[in-house]
Short mmCIF file of C-alpha atoms in Angstrom, two decimals:
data_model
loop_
_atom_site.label_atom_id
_atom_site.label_comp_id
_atom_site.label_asym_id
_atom_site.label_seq_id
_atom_site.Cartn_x
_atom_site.Cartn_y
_atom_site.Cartn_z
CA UNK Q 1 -20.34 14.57 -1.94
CA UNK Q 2 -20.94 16.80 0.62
CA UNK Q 3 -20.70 16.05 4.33
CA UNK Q 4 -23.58 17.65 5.70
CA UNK Q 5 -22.04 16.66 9.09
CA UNK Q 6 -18.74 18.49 8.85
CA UNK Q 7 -18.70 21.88 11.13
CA UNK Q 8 -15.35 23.20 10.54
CA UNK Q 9 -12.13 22.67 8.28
CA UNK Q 10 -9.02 23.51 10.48
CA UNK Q 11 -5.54 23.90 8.67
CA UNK Q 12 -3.04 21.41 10.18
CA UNK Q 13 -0.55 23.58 10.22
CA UNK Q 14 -2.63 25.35 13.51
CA UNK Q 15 -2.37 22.84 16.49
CA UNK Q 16 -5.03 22.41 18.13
CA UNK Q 17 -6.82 19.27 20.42
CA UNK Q 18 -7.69 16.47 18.42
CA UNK Q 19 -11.38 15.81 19.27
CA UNK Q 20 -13.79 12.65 18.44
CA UNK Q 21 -14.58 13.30 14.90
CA UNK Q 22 -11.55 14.55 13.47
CA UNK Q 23 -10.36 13.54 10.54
CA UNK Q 24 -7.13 14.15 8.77
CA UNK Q 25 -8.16 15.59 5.19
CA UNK Q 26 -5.14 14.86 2.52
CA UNK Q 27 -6.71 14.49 -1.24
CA UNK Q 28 -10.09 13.98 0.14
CA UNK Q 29 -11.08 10.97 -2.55
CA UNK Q 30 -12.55 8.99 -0.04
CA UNK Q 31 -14.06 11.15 2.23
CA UNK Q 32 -16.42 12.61 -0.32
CA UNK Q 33 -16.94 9.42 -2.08
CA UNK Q 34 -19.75 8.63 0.64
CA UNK Q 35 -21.66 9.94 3.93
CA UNK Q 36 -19.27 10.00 6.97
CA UNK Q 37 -21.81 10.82 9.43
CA UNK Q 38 -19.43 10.46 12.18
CA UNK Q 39 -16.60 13.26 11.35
CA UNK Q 40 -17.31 16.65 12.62
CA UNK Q 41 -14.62 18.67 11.85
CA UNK Q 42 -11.74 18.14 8.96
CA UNK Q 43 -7.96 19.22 9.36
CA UNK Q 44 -6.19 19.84 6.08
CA UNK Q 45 -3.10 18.70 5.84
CA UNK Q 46 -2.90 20.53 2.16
CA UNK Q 47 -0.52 23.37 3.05
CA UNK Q 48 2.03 21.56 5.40
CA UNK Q 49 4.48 21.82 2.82
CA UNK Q 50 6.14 18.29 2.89
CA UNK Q 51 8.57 17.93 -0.21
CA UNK Q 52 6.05 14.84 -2.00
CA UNK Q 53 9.59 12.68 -2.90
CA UNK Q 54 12.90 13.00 -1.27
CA UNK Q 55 16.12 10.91 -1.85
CA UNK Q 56 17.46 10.31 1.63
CA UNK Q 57 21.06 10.09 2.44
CA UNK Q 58 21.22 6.65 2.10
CA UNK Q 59 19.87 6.67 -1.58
CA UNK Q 60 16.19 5.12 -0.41
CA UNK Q 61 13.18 7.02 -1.13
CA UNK Q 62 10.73 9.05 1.30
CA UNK Q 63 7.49 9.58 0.02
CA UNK Q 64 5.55 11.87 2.23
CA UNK Q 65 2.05 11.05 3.17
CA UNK Q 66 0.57 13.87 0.72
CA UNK Q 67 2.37 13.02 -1.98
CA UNK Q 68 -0.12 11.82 -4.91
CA UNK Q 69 -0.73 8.98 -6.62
CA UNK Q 70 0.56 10.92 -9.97
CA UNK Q 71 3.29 12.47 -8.39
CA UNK Q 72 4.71 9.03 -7.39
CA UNK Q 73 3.80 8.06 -11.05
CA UNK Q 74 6.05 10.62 -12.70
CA UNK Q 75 8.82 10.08 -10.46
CA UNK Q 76 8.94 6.15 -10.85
CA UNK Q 77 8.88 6.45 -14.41
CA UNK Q 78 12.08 8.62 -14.45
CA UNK Q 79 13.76 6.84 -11.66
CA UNK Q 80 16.68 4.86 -12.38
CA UNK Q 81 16.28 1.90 -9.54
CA UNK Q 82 15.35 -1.55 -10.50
CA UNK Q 83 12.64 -1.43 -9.02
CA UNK Q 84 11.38 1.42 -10.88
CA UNK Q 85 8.61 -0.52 -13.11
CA UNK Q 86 6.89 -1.77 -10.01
CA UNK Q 87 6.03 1.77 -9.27
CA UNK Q 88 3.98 2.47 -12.75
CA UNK Q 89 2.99 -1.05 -12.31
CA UNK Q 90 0.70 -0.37 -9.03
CA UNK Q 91 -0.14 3.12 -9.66
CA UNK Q 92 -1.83 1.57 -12.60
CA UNK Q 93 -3.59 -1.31 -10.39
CA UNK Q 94 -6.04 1.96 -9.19
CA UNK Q 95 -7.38 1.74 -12.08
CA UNK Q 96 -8.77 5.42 -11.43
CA UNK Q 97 -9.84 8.66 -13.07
CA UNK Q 98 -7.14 11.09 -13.84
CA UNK Q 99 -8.76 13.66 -10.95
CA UNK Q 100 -8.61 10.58 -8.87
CA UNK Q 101 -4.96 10.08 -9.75
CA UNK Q 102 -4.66 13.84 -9.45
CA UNK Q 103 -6.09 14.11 -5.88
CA UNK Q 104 -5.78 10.95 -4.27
CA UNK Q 105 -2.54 10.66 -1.66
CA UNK Q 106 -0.07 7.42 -1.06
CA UNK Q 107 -0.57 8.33 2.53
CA UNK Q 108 -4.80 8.04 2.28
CA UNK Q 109 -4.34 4.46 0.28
CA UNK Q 110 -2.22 3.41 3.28
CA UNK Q 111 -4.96 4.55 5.91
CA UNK Q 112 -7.93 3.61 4.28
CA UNK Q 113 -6.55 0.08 4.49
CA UNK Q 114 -8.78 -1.52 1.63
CA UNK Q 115 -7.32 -5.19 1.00
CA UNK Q 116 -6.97 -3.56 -2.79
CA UNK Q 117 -5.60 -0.53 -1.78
CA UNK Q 118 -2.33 -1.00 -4.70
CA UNK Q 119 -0.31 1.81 -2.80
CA UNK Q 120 0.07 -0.85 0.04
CA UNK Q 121 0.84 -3.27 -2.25
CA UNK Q 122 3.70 -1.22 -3.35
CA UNK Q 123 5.20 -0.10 -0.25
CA UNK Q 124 4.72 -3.60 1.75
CA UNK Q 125 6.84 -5.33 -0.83
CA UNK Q 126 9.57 -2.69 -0.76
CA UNK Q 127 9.95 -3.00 3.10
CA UNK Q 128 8.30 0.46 3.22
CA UNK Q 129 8.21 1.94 6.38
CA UNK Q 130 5.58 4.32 8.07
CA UNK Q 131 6.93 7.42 10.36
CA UNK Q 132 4.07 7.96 12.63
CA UNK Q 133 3.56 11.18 14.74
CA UNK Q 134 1.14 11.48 17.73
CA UNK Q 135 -0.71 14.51 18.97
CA UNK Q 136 1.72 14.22 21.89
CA UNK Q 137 4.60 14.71 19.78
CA UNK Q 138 6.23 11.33 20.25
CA UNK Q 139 7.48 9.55 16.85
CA UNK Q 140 7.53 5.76 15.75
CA UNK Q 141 8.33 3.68 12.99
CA UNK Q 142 6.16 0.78 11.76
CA UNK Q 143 6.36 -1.60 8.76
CA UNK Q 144 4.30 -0.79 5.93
CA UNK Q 145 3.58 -4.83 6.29
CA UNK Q 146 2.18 -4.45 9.85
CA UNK Q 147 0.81 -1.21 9.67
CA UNK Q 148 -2.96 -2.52 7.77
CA UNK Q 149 -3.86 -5.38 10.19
CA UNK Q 150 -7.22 -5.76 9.00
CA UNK Q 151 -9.47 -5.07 6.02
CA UNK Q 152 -9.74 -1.06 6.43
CA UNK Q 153 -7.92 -1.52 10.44
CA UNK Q 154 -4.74 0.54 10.81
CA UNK Q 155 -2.51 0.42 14.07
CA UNK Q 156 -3.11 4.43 14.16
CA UNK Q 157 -4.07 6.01 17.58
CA UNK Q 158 -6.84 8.51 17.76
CA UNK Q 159 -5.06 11.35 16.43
CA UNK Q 160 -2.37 9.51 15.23
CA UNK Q 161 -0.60 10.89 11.28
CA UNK Q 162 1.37 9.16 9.00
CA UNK Q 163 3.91 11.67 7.99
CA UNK Q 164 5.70 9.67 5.41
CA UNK Q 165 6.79 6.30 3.88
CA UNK Q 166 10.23 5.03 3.59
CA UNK Q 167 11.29 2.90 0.97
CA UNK Q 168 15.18 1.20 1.50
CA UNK Q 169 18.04 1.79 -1.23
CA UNK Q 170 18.26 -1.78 -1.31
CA UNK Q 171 14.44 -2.67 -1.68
CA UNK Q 172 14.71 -0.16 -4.55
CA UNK Q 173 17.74 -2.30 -6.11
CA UNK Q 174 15.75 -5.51 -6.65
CA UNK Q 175 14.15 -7.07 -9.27
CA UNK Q 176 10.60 -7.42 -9.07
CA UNK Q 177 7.52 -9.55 -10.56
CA UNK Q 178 3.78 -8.23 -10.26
CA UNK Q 179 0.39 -10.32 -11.08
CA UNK Q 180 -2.73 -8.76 -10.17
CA UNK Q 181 -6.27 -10.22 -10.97
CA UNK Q 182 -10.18 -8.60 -11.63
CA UNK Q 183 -13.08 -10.10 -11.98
CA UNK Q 184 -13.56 -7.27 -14.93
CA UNK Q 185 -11.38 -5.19 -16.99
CA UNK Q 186 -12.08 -1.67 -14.61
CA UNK Q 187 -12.65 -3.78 -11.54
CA UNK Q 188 -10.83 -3.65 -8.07
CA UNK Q 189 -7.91 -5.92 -7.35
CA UNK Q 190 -9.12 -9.16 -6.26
CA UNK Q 191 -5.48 -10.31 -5.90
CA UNK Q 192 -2.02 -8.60 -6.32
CA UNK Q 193 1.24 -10.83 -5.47
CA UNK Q 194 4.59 -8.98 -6.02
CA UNK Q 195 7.61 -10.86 -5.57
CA UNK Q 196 11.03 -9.27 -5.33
CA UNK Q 197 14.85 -10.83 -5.20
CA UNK Q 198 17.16 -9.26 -2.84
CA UNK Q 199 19.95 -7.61 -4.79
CA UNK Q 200 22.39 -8.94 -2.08
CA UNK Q 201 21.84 -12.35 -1.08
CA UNK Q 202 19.47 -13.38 -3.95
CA UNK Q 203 16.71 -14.29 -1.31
CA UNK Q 204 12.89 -13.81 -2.42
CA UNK Q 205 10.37 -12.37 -0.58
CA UNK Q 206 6.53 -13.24 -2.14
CA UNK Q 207 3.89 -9.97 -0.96
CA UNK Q 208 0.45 -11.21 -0.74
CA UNK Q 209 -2.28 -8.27 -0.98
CA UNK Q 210 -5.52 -7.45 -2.18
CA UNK Q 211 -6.52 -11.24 -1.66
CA UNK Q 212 -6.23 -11.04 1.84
CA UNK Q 213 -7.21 -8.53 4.47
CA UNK Q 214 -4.02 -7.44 4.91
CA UNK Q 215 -0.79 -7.47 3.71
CA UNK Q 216 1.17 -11.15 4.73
CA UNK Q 217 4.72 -11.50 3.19
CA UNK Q 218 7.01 -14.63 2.68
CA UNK Q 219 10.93 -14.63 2.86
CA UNK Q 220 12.71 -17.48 0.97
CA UNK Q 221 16.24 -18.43 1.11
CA UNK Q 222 17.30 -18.35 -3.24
CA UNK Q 223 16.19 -19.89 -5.39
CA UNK Q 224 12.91 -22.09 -3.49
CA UNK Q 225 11.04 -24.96 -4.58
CA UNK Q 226 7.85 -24.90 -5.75
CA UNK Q 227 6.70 -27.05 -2.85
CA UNK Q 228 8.33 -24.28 -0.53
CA UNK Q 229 6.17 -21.31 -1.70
CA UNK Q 230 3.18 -24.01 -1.89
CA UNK Q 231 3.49 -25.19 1.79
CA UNK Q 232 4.33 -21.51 2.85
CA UNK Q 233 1.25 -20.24 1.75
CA UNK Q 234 -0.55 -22.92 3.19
CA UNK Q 235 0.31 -22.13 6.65
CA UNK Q 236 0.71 -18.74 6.48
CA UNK Q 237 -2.25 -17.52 5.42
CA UNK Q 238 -5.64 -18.75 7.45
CA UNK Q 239 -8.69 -19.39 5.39
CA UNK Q 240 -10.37 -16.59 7.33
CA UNK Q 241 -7.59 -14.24 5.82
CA UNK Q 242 -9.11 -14.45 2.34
CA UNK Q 243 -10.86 -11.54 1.46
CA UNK Q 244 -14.79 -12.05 0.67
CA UNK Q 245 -17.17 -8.94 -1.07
CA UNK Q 246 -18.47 -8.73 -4.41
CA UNK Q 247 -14.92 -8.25 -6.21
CA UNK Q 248 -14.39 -12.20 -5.79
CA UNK Q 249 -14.63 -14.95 -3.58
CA UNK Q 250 -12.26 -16.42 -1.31
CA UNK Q 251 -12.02 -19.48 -2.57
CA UNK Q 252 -11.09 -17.75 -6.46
CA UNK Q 253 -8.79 -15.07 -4.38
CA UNK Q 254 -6.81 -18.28 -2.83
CA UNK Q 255 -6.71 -19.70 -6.13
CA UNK Q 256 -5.06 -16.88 -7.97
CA UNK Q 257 -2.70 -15.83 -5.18
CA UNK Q 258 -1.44 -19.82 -5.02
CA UNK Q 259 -1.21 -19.59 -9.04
CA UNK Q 260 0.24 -15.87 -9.27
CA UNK Q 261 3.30 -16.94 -6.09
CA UNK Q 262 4.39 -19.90 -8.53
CA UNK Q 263 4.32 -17.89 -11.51
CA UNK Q 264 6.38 -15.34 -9.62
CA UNK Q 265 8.97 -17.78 -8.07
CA UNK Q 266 9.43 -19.64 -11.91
CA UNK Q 267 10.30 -15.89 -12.98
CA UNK Q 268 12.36 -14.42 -10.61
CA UNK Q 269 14.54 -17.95 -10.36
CA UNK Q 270 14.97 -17.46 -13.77
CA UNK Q 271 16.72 -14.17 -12.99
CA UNK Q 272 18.65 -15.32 -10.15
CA UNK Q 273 20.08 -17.78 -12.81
CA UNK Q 274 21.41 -14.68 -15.57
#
């Protein structure tokens, strides 16, 4: 689509003041999906060079902001981690073209913030972190978990990048479970529940996403109860948190995240028991 609004495309690699209705341009599959009558000029972050996977020196993965949703594909089906299958497994949830898969960045998933957005799925249940630089230069860090606090609201200051995503060596070590739901067979997530089980202390931690505005994770000493992840869920997710549009109800979204959380704790238990 074109945005009729748009006035200039600036390269990112030029600084310049970052004005009202600026907007970062990565693969660009949202932004000309509709109108954005509100953005006046785009900077392109296209030739800022950022290596689109990196092994850091703790053995954990970086995966830069522009680094596509095939990119990420091809590595995670090489990689060697346990983990690895969980990779394939949400690039898949997209459900998406191949010039969608082509185009579209990890980094734009995570700051478009859709409840479905499977990218966040991924990188909230590997205790990805976001490395977040402002126009003033300053640098933070902020869990992939509390970085979407809303259905499509980020904790991003005007101006604000996300440079890359973090994933730990020992996130990448675990064994993981993945249940995701549609209302059809090419339809948005309604609900995707990961669970993974810490490769050191056998703990599980339940991701709830896609269901719910945001991401809302659950840590659980080994091997829980059913009743555990059942009364968890109960109080840590408000009814208000249960996403509502045409891709399912809340009441069917609780449903399937209660159902998919016990089918995840019965499997991974099983595991902890090998």
């Amino acid at each position: 689509m074109d945005l009729n609004t748009v006035t200039e495309v600036r390269d990112a690699r030029r600084r310049a003041t970052w004005q009202p209705g600026d907007a970062w341009l990565g693969g660009g599959t949202y932004l000309f999906s509709e109108p954005q009558p509100h953005i006046r000029r785009l900077v392109d972050l296209g030739r800022m060079g950022w290596q689109p996977l990196r092994t850091t020196a703790d053995g954990g993965l970086e995966i830069a902001a522009t680094c596509t949703v095939a990119e990420l594909s091809g590595h995670g089906r090489q990689a060697a981690w346990r983990a690895a299958p969980l990779v394939e497994q949400c690039c898949r949830a997209f459900l998406a073209s191949w010039k969608i898969w082509n185009m579209a960045t990890v980094g734009g998933n995570l700051c478009n913030g859709l409840p479905a957005g499977p990218m966040i799925s991924l990188t909230a249940a590997l205790d990805g972190v976001c490395l977040l630089l402002a126009q003033s230069g300053a640098v933070r860090e902020v869990p992939v978990a509390d970085f979407v606090i809303g259905a499509g609201v980020k904790v991003l200051e005007p101006g604000e990048l996300l440079r890359s995503i973090t994933l730990p060596a020992r996130a990448l070590a675990a064994r993981t479970a993945f249940r995701q739901a549609s209302l059809y067979g090419l339809g948005r997530s309604g609900a995707l529940v990961i669970g993974t089980l810490d490769p050191v202390d056998g703990s599980l931690t339940i991701t709830v996403t896609a269901s719910t505005v945001r991401p809302i994770r659950f840590w659980f000493p080994p091997e829980p109860t059913a009743e555990a992840v059942r009364d968890a869920l109960e109080d840590g997710i408000r009814a208000d948190e249960y996403y509502d549009d045409i891709h399912g109800l809340p009441a069917w979204r609780r449903h399937m995240t209660f159902r998919y959380a016990e089918e995840i704790r019965r499997e991974l238990n099983r595991e902890a028991t090998r």
